[in-house]
PDB file of C-alpha atoms in Angstrom:
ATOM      1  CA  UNK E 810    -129.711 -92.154 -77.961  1.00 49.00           C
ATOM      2  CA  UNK E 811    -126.236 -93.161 -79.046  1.00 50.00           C
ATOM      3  CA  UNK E 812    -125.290 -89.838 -80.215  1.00 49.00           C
ATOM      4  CA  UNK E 813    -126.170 -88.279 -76.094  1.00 45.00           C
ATOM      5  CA  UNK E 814    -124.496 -91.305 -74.957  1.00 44.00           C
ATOM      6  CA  UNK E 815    -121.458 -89.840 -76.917  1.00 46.00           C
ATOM      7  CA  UNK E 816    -121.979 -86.139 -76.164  1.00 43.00           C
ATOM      8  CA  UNK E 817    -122.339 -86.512 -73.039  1.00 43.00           C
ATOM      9  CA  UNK E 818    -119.375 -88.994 -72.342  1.00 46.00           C
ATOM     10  CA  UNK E 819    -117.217 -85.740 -74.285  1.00 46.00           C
ATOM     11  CA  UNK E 820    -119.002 -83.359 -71.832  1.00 49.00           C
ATOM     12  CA  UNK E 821    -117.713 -85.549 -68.936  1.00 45.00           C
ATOM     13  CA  UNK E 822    -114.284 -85.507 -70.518  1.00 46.00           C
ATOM     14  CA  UNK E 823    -113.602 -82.289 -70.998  1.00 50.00           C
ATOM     15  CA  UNK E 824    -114.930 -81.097 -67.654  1.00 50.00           C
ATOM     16  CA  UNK E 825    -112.992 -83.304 -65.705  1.00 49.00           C
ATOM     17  CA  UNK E 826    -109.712 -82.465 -68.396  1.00 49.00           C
ATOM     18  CA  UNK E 827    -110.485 -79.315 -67.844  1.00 51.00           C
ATOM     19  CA  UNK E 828    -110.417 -79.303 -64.384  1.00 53.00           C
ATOM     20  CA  UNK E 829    -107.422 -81.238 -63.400  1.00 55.00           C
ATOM     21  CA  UNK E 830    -104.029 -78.925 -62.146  1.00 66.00           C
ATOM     22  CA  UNK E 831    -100.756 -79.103 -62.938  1.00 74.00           C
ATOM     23  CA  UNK E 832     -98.328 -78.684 -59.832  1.00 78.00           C
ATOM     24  CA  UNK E 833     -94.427 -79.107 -60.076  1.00 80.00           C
ATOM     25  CA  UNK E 834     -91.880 -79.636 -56.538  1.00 82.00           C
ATOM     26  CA  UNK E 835     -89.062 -77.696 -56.276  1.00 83.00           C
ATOM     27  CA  UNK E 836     -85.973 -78.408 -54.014  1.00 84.00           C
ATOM     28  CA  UNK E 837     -84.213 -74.741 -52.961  1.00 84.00           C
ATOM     29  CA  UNK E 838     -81.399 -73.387 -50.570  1.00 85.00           C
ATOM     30  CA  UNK E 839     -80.540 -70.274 -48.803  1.00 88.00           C
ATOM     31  CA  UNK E 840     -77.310 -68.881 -47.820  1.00 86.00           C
ATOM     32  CA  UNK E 841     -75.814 -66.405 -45.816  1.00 85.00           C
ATOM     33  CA  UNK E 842     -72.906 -65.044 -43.617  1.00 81.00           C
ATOM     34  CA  UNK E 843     -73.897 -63.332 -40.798  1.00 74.00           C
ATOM     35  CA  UNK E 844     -72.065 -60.979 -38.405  1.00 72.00           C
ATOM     36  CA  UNK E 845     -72.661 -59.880 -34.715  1.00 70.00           C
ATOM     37  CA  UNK E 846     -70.964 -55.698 -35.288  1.00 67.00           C
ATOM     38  CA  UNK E 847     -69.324 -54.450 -32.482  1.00 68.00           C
ATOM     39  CA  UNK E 848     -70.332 -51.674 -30.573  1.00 69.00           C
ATOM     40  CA  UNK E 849     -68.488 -48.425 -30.632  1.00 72.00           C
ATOM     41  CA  UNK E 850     -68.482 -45.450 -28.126  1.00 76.00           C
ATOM     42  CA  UNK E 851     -68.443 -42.271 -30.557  1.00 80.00           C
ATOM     43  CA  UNK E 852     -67.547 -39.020 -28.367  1.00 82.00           C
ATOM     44  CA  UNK E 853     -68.193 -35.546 -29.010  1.00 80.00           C
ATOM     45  CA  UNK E 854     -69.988 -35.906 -32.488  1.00 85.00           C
ATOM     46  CA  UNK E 855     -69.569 -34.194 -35.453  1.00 88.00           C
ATOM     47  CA  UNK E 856     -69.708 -30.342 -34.317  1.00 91.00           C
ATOM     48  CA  UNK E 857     -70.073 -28.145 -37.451  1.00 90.00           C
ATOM     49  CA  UNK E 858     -69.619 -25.131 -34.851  1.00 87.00           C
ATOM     50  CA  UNK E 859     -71.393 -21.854 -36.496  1.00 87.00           C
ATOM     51  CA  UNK E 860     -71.936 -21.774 -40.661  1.00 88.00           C
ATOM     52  CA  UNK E 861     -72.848 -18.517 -41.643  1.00 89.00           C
ATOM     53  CA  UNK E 862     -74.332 -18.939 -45.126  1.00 90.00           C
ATOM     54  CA  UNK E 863     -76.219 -16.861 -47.828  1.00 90.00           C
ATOM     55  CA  UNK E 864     -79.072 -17.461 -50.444  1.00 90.00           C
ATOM     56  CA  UNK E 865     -77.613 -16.999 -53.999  1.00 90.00           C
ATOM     57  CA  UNK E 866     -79.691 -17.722 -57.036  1.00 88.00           C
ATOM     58  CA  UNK E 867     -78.418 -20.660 -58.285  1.00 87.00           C
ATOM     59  CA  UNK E 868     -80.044 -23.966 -57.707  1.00 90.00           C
ATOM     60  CA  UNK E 869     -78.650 -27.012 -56.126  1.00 93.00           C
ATOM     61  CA  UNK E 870     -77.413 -28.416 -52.680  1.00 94.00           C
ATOM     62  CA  UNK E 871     -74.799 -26.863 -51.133  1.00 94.00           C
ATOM     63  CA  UNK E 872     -72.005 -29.309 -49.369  1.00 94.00           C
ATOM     64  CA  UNK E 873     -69.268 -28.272 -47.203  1.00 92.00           C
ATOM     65  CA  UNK E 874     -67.290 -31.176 -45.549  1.00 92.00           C
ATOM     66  CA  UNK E 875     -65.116 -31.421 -42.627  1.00 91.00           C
ATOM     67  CA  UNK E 876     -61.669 -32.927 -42.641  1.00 89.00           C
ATOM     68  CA  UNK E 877     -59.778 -34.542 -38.979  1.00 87.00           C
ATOM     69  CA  UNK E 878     -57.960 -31.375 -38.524  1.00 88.00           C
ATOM     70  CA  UNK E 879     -61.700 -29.655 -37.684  1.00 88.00           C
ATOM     71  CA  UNK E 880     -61.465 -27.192 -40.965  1.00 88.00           C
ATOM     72  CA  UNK E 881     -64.561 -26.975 -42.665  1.00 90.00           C
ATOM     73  CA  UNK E 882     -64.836 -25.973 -46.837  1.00 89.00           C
ATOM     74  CA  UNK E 883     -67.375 -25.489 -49.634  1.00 89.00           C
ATOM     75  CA  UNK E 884     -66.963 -28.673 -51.555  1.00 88.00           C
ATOM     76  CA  UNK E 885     -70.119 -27.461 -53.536  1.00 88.00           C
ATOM     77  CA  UNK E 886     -72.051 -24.496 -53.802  1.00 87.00           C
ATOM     78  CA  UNK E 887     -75.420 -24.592 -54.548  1.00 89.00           C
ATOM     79  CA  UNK E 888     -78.711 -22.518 -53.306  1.00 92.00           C
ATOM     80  CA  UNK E 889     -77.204 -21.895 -50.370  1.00 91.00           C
ATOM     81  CA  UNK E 890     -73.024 -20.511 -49.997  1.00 89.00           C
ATOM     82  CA  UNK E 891     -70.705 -21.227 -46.975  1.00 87.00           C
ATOM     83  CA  UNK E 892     -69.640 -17.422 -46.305  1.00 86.00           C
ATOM     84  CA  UNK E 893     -67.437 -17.868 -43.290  1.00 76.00           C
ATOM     85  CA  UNK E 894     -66.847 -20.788 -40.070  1.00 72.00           C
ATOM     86  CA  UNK E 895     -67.483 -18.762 -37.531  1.00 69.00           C
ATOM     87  CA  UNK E 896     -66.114 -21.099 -35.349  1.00 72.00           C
ATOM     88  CA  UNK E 897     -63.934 -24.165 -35.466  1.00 75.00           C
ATOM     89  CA  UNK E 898     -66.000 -27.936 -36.220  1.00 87.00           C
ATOM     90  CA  UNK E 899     -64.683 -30.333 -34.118  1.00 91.00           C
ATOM     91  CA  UNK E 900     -64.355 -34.498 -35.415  1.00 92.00           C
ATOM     92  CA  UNK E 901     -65.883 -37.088 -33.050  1.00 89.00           C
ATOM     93  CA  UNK E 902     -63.687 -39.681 -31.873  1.00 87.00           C
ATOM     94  CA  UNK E 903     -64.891 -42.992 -31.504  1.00 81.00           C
ATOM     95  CA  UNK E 904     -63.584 -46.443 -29.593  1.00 76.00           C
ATOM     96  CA  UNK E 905     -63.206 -50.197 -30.973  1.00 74.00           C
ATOM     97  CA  UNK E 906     -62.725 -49.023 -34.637  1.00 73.00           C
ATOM     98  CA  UNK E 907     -59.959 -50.290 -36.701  1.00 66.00           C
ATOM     99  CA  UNK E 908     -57.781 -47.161 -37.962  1.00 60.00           C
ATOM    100  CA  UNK E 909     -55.893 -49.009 -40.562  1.00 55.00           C
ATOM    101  CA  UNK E 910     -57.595 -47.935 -43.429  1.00 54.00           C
ATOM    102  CA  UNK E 911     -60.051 -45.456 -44.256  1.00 59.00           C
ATOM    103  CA  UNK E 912     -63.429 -47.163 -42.576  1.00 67.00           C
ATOM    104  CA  UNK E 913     -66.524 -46.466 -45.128  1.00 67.00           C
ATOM    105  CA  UNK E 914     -69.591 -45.576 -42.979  1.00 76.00           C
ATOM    106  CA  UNK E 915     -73.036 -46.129 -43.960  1.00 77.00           C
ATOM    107  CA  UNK E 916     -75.334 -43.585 -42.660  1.00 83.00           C
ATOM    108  CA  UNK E 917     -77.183 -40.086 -42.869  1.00 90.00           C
ATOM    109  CA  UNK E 918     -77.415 -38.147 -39.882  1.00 91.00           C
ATOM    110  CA  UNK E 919     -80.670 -35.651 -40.900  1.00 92.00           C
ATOM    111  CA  UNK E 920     -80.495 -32.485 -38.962  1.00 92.00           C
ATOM    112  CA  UNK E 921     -84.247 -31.146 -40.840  1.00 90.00           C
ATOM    113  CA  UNK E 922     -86.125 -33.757 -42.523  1.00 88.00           C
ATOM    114  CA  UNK E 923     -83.910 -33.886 -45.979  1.00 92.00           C
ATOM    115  CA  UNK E 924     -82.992 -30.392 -46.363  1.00 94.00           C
ATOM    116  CA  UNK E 925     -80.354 -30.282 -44.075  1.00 94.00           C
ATOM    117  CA  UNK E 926     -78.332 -33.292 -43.706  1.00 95.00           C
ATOM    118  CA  UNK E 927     -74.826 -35.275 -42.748  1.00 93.00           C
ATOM    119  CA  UNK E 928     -73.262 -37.733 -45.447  1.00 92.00           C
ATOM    120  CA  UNK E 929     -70.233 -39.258 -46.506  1.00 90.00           C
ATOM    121  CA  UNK E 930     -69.340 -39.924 -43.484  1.00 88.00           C
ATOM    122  CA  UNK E 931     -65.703 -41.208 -43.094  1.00 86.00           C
ATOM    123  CA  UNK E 932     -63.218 -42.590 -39.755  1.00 83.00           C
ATOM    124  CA  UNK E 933     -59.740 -41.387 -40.887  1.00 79.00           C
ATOM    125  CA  UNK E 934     -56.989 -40.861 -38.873  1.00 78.00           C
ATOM    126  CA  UNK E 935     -58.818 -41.783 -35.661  1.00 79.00           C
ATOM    127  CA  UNK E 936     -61.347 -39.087 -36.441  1.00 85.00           C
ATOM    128  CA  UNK E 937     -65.155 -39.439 -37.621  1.00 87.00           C
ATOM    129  CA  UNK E 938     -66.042 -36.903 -39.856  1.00 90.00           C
ATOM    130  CA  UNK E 939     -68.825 -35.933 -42.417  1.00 92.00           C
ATOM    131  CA  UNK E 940     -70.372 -33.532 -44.968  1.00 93.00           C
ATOM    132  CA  UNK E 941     -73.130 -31.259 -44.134  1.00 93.00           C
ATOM    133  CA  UNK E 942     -75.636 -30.682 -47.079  1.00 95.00           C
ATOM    134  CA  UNK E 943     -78.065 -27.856 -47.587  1.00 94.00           C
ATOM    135  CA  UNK E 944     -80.189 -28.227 -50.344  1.00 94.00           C
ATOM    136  CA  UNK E 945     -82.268 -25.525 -52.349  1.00 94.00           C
ATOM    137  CA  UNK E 946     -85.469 -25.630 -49.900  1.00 92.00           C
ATOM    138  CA  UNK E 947     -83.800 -25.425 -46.737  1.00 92.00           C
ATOM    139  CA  UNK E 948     -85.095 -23.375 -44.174  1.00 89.00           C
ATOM    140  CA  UNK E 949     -82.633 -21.420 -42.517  1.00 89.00           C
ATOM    141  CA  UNK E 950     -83.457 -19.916 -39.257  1.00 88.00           C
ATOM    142  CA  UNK E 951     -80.351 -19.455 -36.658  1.00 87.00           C
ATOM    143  CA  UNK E 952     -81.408 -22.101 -34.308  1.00 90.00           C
ATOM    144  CA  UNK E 953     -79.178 -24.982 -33.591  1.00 90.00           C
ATOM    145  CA  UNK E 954     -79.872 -28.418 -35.192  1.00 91.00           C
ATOM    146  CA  UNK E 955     -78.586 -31.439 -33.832  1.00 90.00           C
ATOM    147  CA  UNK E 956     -79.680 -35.075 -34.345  1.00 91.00           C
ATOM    148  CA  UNK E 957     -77.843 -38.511 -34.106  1.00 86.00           C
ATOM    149  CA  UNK E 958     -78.814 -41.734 -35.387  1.00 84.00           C
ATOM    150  CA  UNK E 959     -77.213 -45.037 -35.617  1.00 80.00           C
ATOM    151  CA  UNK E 960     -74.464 -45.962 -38.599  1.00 79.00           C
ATOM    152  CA  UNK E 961     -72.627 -48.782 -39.432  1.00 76.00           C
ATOM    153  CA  UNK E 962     -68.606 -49.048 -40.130  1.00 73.00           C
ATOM    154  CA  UNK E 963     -67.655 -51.665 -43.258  1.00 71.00           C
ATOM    155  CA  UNK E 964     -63.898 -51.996 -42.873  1.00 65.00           C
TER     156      UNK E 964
END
């Protein structure tokens, strides 16, 4: 009788050992700046004009960017090649931006799902302006795109 006595007194040990949870407390902090941006009135957009462009057979995304003078020019070619402007692009010009230094915008402006698409978008010189990007399955078909969306200027 001893020896259950005994077992069982172990049995009650180890279950209620067993059973008991370990918790810890932890004292943390958060921190953060935050920033109300300023709204700015962007006129015109970015007008690309007429791109006449032709399938090659390399691979790749085509880019052709747009400086503040309007002049648009084959930065890379890819899939796609710019053949000829057939018109001049024309820079948007946008309100309640600082034009000190170059302002870095952080956007994409897409014109057909991913395959055709605005980047590096830049203010200079009182002038927003971008590169347009065709990429190996674009679909090229004479209509006009045009999209906008909403960027943000880090300067």
């Amino acid at each position: 009788m001893k020896k259950y006595f005994i077992l069982l007194w172990v049995a009650l040990l180890t279950t209620n050992t067993a059973n008991a949870a370990t918790s810890a407390i932890a004292e943390i902090s958060a921190r953060g700046r935050f920033f109300t941006a300023d709204i700015s009135n962007c006129t015109g957009g970015l007008k690309f004009g007429t791109l006449y462009v032709k399938k090659t057979e390399n691979s790749g995304t085509m880019t052709a960017t747009m400086n503040s003078n309007g002049t648009v020019t084959m930065e890379t070619a890819g899939a796609y090649e710019l053949m000829y402007d057939g018109t001049t692009a024309t820079p948007a010009t946008c309100t309640n931006i600082s034009a000190n230094n170059d302002t870095i915008v952080d956007g994409i402006i897409k014109l057909s799902g991913d395959s055709i698409y605005v980047d590096n978008i830049k203010f200079t010189d009182g002038k927003l302006t971008g590169s347009l990007n065709i990429t190996p399955d674009a679909v090229i078909t004479g209509e006009e795109l045009s999209a906008s969306a909403v960027v943000g200027f880090i300067y």
